[in-house]
Short mmCIF file of C-alpha atoms in Angstrom, two decimals:
data_model
loop_
_atom_site.label_atom_id
_atom_site.label_comp_id
_atom_site.label_asym_id
_atom_site.label_seq_id
_atom_site.Cartn_x
_atom_site.Cartn_y
_atom_site.Cartn_z
CA UNK A 1385 19.13 157.22 129.01
CA UNK A 1386 21.61 158.34 131.84
CA UNK A 1387 22.53 161.64 133.17
CA UNK A 1388 25.06 163.28 135.40
CA UNK A 1389 23.86 165.93 137.13
CA UNK A 1390 25.94 168.69 138.09
CA UNK A 1391 26.40 169.55 142.17
CA UNK A 1392 25.02 172.61 142.60
CA UNK A 1393 24.02 174.32 146.13
CA UNK A 1394 20.71 172.34 147.41
CA UNK A 1395 17.58 174.17 146.28
CA UNK A 1396 15.62 175.25 149.04
CA UNK A 1397 17.92 178.29 150.08
CA UNK A 1398 18.73 181.94 150.01
CA UNK A 1399 15.12 183.86 148.38
CA UNK A 1400 13.33 180.73 148.39
CA UNK A 1401 13.30 179.28 151.66
CA UNK A 1402 10.20 181.11 152.54
CA UNK A 1403 8.11 178.23 150.29
CA UNK A 1404 5.88 175.81 151.92
CA UNK A 1405 7.64 172.19 152.32
CA UNK A 1406 3.68 171.24 150.56
CA UNK A 1407 4.18 172.74 147.13
CA UNK A 1408 3.19 171.41 144.00
CA UNK A 1409 5.88 170.04 141.61
CA UNK A 1410 4.80 173.22 138.86
CA UNK A 1411 5.38 175.24 142.35
CA UNK A 1412 9.16 174.16 142.92
CA UNK A 1413 10.04 174.73 138.67
CA UNK A 1414 9.32 178.04 139.33
CA UNK A 1415 10.76 177.70 142.32
CA UNK A 1416 13.92 176.37 140.65
CA UNK A 1417 13.96 178.73 137.68
CA UNK A 1418 13.46 182.19 139.86
CA UNK A 1419 17.50 181.23 141.85
CA UNK A 1420 18.63 180.39 137.75
CA UNK A 1421 17.63 183.31 136.32
CA UNK A 1422 16.01 183.34 132.73
CA UNK A 1423 19.39 183.17 130.24
CA UNK A 1424 20.24 182.26 126.19
CA UNK A 1425 19.26 178.59 125.45
CA UNK A 1426 21.64 175.85 125.26
CA UNK A 1427 22.59 175.23 121.69
CA UNK A 1428 23.99 171.88 121.13
CA UNK A 1429 24.32 168.52 123.45
CA UNK A 1430 22.30 170.58 126.81
CA UNK A 1431 18.95 171.26 124.10
CA UNK A 1432 19.28 167.16 123.20
CA UNK A 1433 19.07 166.67 126.93
CA UNK A 1434 16.41 168.51 126.64
CA UNK A 1435 14.55 167.40 124.76
CA UNK A 1436 15.65 163.51 125.21
CA UNK A 1437 14.58 164.47 129.49
CA UNK A 1438 11.38 164.92 127.87
CA UNK A 1439 10.89 162.42 125.94
CA UNK A 1440 11.05 160.14 129.50
CA UNK A 1441 8.86 162.20 131.09
CA UNK A 1442 5.87 163.87 128.18
CA UNK A 1443 2.69 161.60 129.28
CA UNK A 1444 1.50 159.86 126.38
CA UNK A 1445 -0.80 163.19 125.89
CA UNK A 1446 1.57 166.36 125.04
CA UNK A 1447 3.43 168.56 127.72
CA UNK A 1448 2.28 168.08 131.45
CA UNK A 1449 4.16 169.73 134.46
CA UNK A 1450 7.53 167.98 133.58
CA UNK A 1451 7.72 170.62 130.63
CA UNK A 1452 9.78 172.32 133.56
CA UNK A 1453 11.43 170.11 134.65
CA UNK A 1454 14.21 172.24 132.37
CA UNK A 1455 14.84 175.38 135.13
CA UNK A 1456 16.43 172.49 137.13
CA UNK A 1457 19.24 171.34 134.70
CA UNK A 1458 21.50 174.70 135.47
CA UNK A 1459 20.29 174.53 139.76
CA UNK A 1460 20.74 171.44 141.77
CA UNK A 1461 22.63 167.82 142.38
CA UNK A 1462 19.26 165.76 142.74
CA UNK A 1463 20.35 164.24 145.34
CA UNK A 1464 20.66 167.48 147.42
CA UNK A 1465 16.70 168.79 146.74
CA UNK A 1466 15.24 168.64 150.33
CA UNK A 1467 13.40 166.30 151.96
CA UNK A 1468 10.36 167.44 151.24
CA UNK A 1469 11.10 169.18 147.89
CA UNK A 1470 12.29 165.21 146.23
CA UNK A 1471 8.43 163.67 148.14
CA UNK A 1472 6.47 166.44 145.96
CA UNK A 1473 9.16 165.83 143.16
CA UNK A 1474 8.30 162.47 143.32
CA UNK A 1475 4.84 161.56 143.44
CA UNK A 1476 4.04 162.46 139.41
CA UNK A 1477 7.07 160.69 138.66
CA UNK A 1478 5.83 158.13 139.89
CA UNK A 1479 3.26 158.31 137.87
CA UNK A 1480 4.52 158.74 134.88
CA UNK A 1481 6.99 155.50 136.07
CA UNK A 1482 3.13 154.22 136.14
CA UNK A 1483 2.32 154.38 132.78
CA UNK A 1484 5.84 153.13 131.26
CA UNK A 1485 7.03 149.14 129.85
CA UNK A 1486 9.40 148.02 132.67
CA UNK A 1487 13.10 148.18 130.53
CA UNK A 1488 13.10 150.69 128.12
CA UNK A 1489 15.03 154.33 128.22
CA UNK A 1490 12.04 155.96 129.62
CA UNK A 1491 11.74 154.12 131.93
CA UNK A 1492 15.68 153.96 132.84
CA UNK A 1493 15.99 157.69 133.40
CA UNK A 1494 12.46 158.11 136.10
CA UNK A 1495 13.59 155.43 137.52
CA UNK A 1496 17.12 156.12 138.48
CA UNK A 1497 15.26 159.95 138.47
CA UNK A 1498 13.83 158.84 141.74
CA UNK A 1499 17.17 157.22 142.48
CA UNK A 1500 18.91 160.37 142.79
CA UNK A 1501 15.68 161.95 144.22
CA UNK A 1502 15.76 159.71 147.45
CA UNK A 1503 19.24 159.13 148.96
CA UNK A 1504 18.05 160.54 152.39
CA UNK A 1505 16.41 157.30 153.14
CA UNK A 1506 19.39 154.85 152.36
CA UNK A 1507 20.59 157.95 154.72
CA UNK A 1508 18.10 157.57 157.29
CA UNK A 1509 17.67 153.94 157.15
CA UNK A 1510 21.26 153.36 157.70
CA UNK A 1511 21.30 156.09 159.96
CA UNK A 1512 19.04 153.90 162.33
CA UNK A 1513 21.41 150.97 162.47
CA UNK A 1514 23.87 152.95 163.67
CA UNK A 1515 26.68 151.76 161.19
CA UNK A 1516 29.91 151.63 161.58
CA UNK A 1517 32.15 154.39 159.23
CA UNK A 1518 34.54 152.43 157.98
CA UNK A 1519 31.00 150.28 156.42
CA UNK A 1520 29.44 153.34 155.77
CA UNK A 1521 29.88 154.04 151.92
CA UNK A 1522 29.58 149.82 151.39
CA UNK A 1523 25.68 150.13 153.11
CA UNK A 1524 24.58 153.33 150.90
CA UNK A 1525 25.60 151.41 148.16
CA UNK A 1526 23.69 147.95 149.61
CA UNK A 1527 20.71 150.93 150.77
CA UNK A 1528 20.90 152.12 146.80
CA UNK A 1529 20.03 148.82 145.78
CA UNK A 1530 16.79 148.73 148.04
CA UNK A 1531 16.01 152.06 147.33
CA UNK A 1532 15.66 150.37 143.72
CA UNK A 1533 14.09 147.47 144.26
CA UNK A 1534 11.41 150.08 146.42
CA UNK A 1535 10.95 151.62 142.83
CA UNK A 1536 10.78 149.32 140.62
CA UNK A 1537 7.97 147.17 143.27
CA UNK A 1538 5.91 150.85 144.84
CA UNK A 1539 2.17 150.07 143.56
CA UNK A 1540 1.62 154.75 143.58
CA UNK A 1541 -2.38 153.82 143.18
CA UNK A 1542 -2.39 151.66 146.68
CA UNK A 1543 -2.20 155.49 148.28
CA UNK A 1544 0.76 154.11 151.08
CA UNK A 1545 3.44 156.68 151.00
CA UNK A 1546 6.29 156.41 148.38
CA UNK A 1547 8.43 156.79 152.78
CA UNK A 1548 6.61 154.48 154.09
CA UNK A 1549 6.57 151.54 151.23
CA UNK A 1550 10.69 152.72 151.08
CA UNK A 1551 12.16 151.99 154.64
CA UNK A 1552 11.84 148.66 155.59
CA UNK A 1553 12.88 147.32 152.48
CA UNK A 1554 16.15 149.41 152.37
CA UNK A 1555 17.03 148.88 156.05
CA UNK A 1556 16.31 145.28 154.61
CA UNK A 1557 18.69 145.02 152.03
CA UNK A 1558 21.13 146.19 154.10
CA UNK A 1559 20.07 143.35 156.75
CA UNK A 1560 21.25 140.41 154.49
CA UNK A 1561 24.08 141.84 153.82
CA UNK A 1562 25.08 141.91 157.72
CA UNK A 1563 23.59 138.92 157.76
CA UNK A 1564 25.87 137.69 155.41
CA UNK A 1565 29.12 140.16 154.35
CA UNK A 1566 30.58 140.77 157.76
CA UNK A 1567 32.48 138.91 160.52
CA UNK A 1568 30.41 137.79 163.15
CA UNK A 1569 33.55 138.19 165.24
CA UNK A 1570 36.47 140.92 164.98
CA UNK A 1571 39.86 139.46 162.89
CA UNK A 1572 42.40 141.44 162.32
CA UNK A 1573 42.02 142.33 158.26
CA UNK A 1574 45.66 140.20 158.21
CA UNK A 1575 43.68 136.38 158.85
CA UNK A 1576 40.35 138.65 157.06
CA UNK A 1577 42.75 138.38 154.07
CA UNK A 1578 43.93 135.07 153.77
CA UNK A 1579 40.97 133.85 154.85
CA UNK A 1580 39.53 135.16 150.64
CA UNK A 1581 43.50 133.86 149.92
CA UNK A 1582 42.60 130.31 151.63
CA UNK A 1583 39.54 129.78 150.13
CA UNK A 1584 41.18 130.48 146.54
CA UNK A 1585 43.95 127.95 146.58
CA UNK A 1586 41.47 125.52 148.41
CA UNK A 1587 38.22 125.54 145.54
CA UNK A 1588 40.89 125.28 142.43
CA UNK A 1589 43.91 122.21 145.01
CA UNK A 1590 39.84 120.86 145.04
CA UNK A 1591 39.74 120.44 141.97
CA UNK A 1592 43.12 119.74 140.92
CA UNK A 1593 43.33 117.00 143.56
CA UNK A 1594 39.70 115.67 143.82
CA UNK A 1595 38.72 116.24 147.47
CA UNK A 1596 39.88 118.48 149.45
CA UNK A 1597 43.43 119.82 150.23
CA UNK A 1598 45.21 119.35 153.60
CA UNK A 1599 46.59 122.08 155.54
CA UNK A 1600 49.95 121.34 154.51
CA UNK A 1601 49.07 121.13 150.97
CA UNK A 1602 47.49 124.88 151.23
CA UNK A 1603 50.81 126.13 152.72
CA UNK A 1604 53.25 123.96 150.52
CA UNK A 1605 51.09 125.43 146.94
CA UNK A 1606 50.67 129.37 148.45
CA UNK A 1607 54.17 129.16 149.87
CA UNK A 1608 53.46 129.96 153.90
CA UNK A 1609 53.67 128.73 157.18
CA UNK A 1610 51.38 125.59 158.19
CA UNK A 1611 50.75 127.61 160.99
CA UNK A 1612 49.61 130.17 159.33
CA UNK A 1613 46.81 128.22 157.26
CA UNK A 1614 45.40 127.45 160.05
CA UNK A 1615 44.67 131.31 161.58
CA UNK A 1616 43.24 131.78 158.75
CA UNK A 1617 40.78 128.37 159.25
CA UNK A 1618 40.02 129.47 162.81
CA UNK A 1619 39.05 133.50 161.04
CA UNK A 1620 37.20 131.79 158.88
CA UNK A 1621 35.53 130.83 162.04
CA UNK A 1622 34.43 133.99 164.11
CA UNK A 1623 32.89 135.32 159.95
CA UNK A 1624 29.66 133.91 160.26
CA UNK A 1625 27.59 133.54 164.04
CA UNK A 1626 25.90 129.63 163.37
CA UNK A 1627 22.63 129.61 165.15
CA UNK A 1628 21.63 127.65 168.24
CA UNK A 1629 18.80 126.17 166.72
CA UNK A 1630 21.23 124.66 164.32
CA UNK A 1631 21.17 120.72 163.47
CA UNK A 1632 24.44 118.73 164.92
CA UNK A 1633 27.03 117.15 162.65
CA UNK A 1634 24.04 114.33 162.57
CA UNK A 1635 21.96 116.37 160.94
CA UNK A 1636 18.99 115.97 162.71
CA UNK A 1637 16.44 118.62 163.17
CA UNK A 1638 15.13 117.67 167.09
CA UNK A 1639 19.39 117.17 168.02
CA UNK A 1640 20.02 121.43 168.13
CA UNK A 1641 22.89 122.68 168.96
CA UNK A 1642 21.33 124.47 172.24
CA UNK A 1643 21.07 121.38 174.02
CA UNK A 1644 25.19 120.79 173.62
CA UNK A 1645 25.64 124.21 174.78
CA UNK A 1646 26.66 125.09 178.46
CA UNK A 1647 25.27 127.96 179.86
CA UNK A 1648 24.84 129.17 183.70
CA UNK A 1649 21.53 128.88 185.69
CA UNK A 1650 21.84 131.23 188.40
CA UNK A 1651 18.10 129.83 189.56
CA UNK A 1652 19.54 126.22 189.93
CA UNK A 1653 22.86 127.36 191.15
CA UNK A 1654 20.47 128.63 193.85
CA UNK A 1655 19.13 125.52 194.87
CA UNK A 1656 21.87 123.68 194.73
CA UNK A 1657 24.32 125.75 197.30
CA UNK A 1658 20.65 125.57 199.56
CA UNK A 1659 21.25 121.92 199.22
CA UNK A 1660 24.63 121.73 200.04
CA UNK A 1661 24.32 123.11 202.76
CA UNK A 1662 20.71 121.66 204.26
CA UNK A 1663 22.15 120.56 207.30
CA UNK A 1664 23.82 124.04 208.36
CA UNK A 1665 20.57 125.62 207.41
CA UNK A 1666 18.69 123.13 209.61
CA UNK A 1667 21.21 123.97 212.58
CA UNK A 1668 19.85 127.47 212.83
CA UNK A 1669 16.81 129.12 214.44
CA UNK A 1670 13.50 129.22 213.33
CA UNK A 1671 13.07 132.11 212.80
CA UNK A 1672 16.64 132.75 210.79
CA UNK A 1673 15.75 129.02 208.92
CA UNK A 1674 12.69 130.91 207.69
CA UNK A 1675 14.17 133.92 207.13
CA UNK A 1676 17.20 132.37 204.88
CA UNK A 1677 15.03 129.65 203.37
CA UNK A 1678 12.40 132.33 202.27
CA UNK A 1679 15.04 135.15 201.13
CA UNK A 1680 16.67 132.66 198.71
CA UNK A 1681 14.29 129.85 198.52
CA UNK A 1682 11.93 131.90 197.23
CA UNK A 1683 13.71 135.06 196.14
CA UNK A 1684 11.70 136.98 198.54
CA UNK A 1685 12.59 140.38 199.52
CA UNK A 1686 13.09 141.81 202.40
CA UNK A 1687 10.02 143.99 203.15
CA UNK A 1688 7.74 140.75 202.30
CA UNK A 1689 9.57 138.57 204.21
CA UNK A 1690 8.42 140.54 207.27
CA UNK A 1691 5.51 140.88 206.12
CA UNK A 1692 4.62 137.72 206.13
CA UNK A 1693 6.71 137.17 209.67
CA UNK A 1694 4.54 140.69 210.84
CA UNK A 1695 8.28 142.04 211.82
CA UNK A 1696 9.95 144.95 209.99
CA UNK A 1697 12.09 144.90 207.62
CA UNK A 1698 15.05 145.75 209.37
CA UNK A 1699 14.04 143.52 211.69
CA UNK A 1700 14.68 140.47 208.89
CA UNK A 1701 18.24 142.69 207.62
CA UNK A 1702 19.56 141.80 211.31
CA UNK A 1703 18.36 138.50 211.13
CA UNK A 1704 19.55 138.04 208.22
CA UNK A 1705 22.58 139.14 208.35
CA UNK A 1706 23.04 136.93 211.70
CA UNK A 1707 22.23 133.88 210.30
CA UNK A 1708 24.54 134.78 207.27
CA UNK A 1709 27.34 135.47 209.82
CA UNK A 1710 26.57 132.08 211.25
CA UNK A 1711 27.18 129.72 208.29
CA UNK A 1712 30.25 131.47 207.33
CA UNK A 1713 31.73 130.88 210.96
CA UNK A 1714 30.50 126.69 210.14
CA UNK A 1715 31.59 126.74 206.87
CA UNK A 1716 34.88 128.10 207.94
CA UNK A 1717 34.90 125.97 211.66
CA UNK A 1718 33.99 123.06 208.97
#
């Protein structure tokens, strides 16, 4: 049982700005009626819509506060409600949802109403992740899926605010989307499209040939150059980053990719440099040799070296510069 909400001005406006944020649902409905004004009842489809809504929202004991939800018909797009109003309306809706059987039209109607009330949670979760503008529409759709999951799983009897429960669920759904669908590096759009074409053609040819196709076979099948196939296959490597904990080709989990990746270790380079300069450092005067060792071998600050040797930091700086000048001269001479 779906329903289209016509865009209108937010509920919180005009003469109603002075209403408290913690207004109860009945107060909100009264406020809505005040904004809309009175008028004759709408005949035909509008009356049928109100009857359907009442059937979904009324509890088993008959009309309750939701009987006044008719006041919202001519007031607002639910997605534009102020967050405080959305929270106040959501609480009794969750109580009603908890009493309905999942899969019924009434359940779907109440759940869809909750989805329309809470898009601000999706925008908030996406905003915290600093989403690029071009990805915003997709992310909002994915975040709405997370919102629906949160609504389905939420238990109002646990005493937890829906906002507190929903945000981690929505954020997790968005992060999974980026993990599974976003390129690890920036690849030109043409190559992204070529990758999809190659994947489709590759699957079709593999079924036809009974084996993975070669680059030449893919190129012939698609009517493109072999070089374009190579570039498309290389672009596929940028689609998803590989974990450094992933096993290498032999599949041994103890043999991780990180064990085969070269990286720079500044500490190791420092030790190697000192070892290579060992004979030249040994030829320095004792105090300069000590300062070089403490500064570059033990990573001590000049002030700490001064405290160790009983001299000022300025004196350490002069001795250090003198020692480095001598080492440079020796290296140049050699």
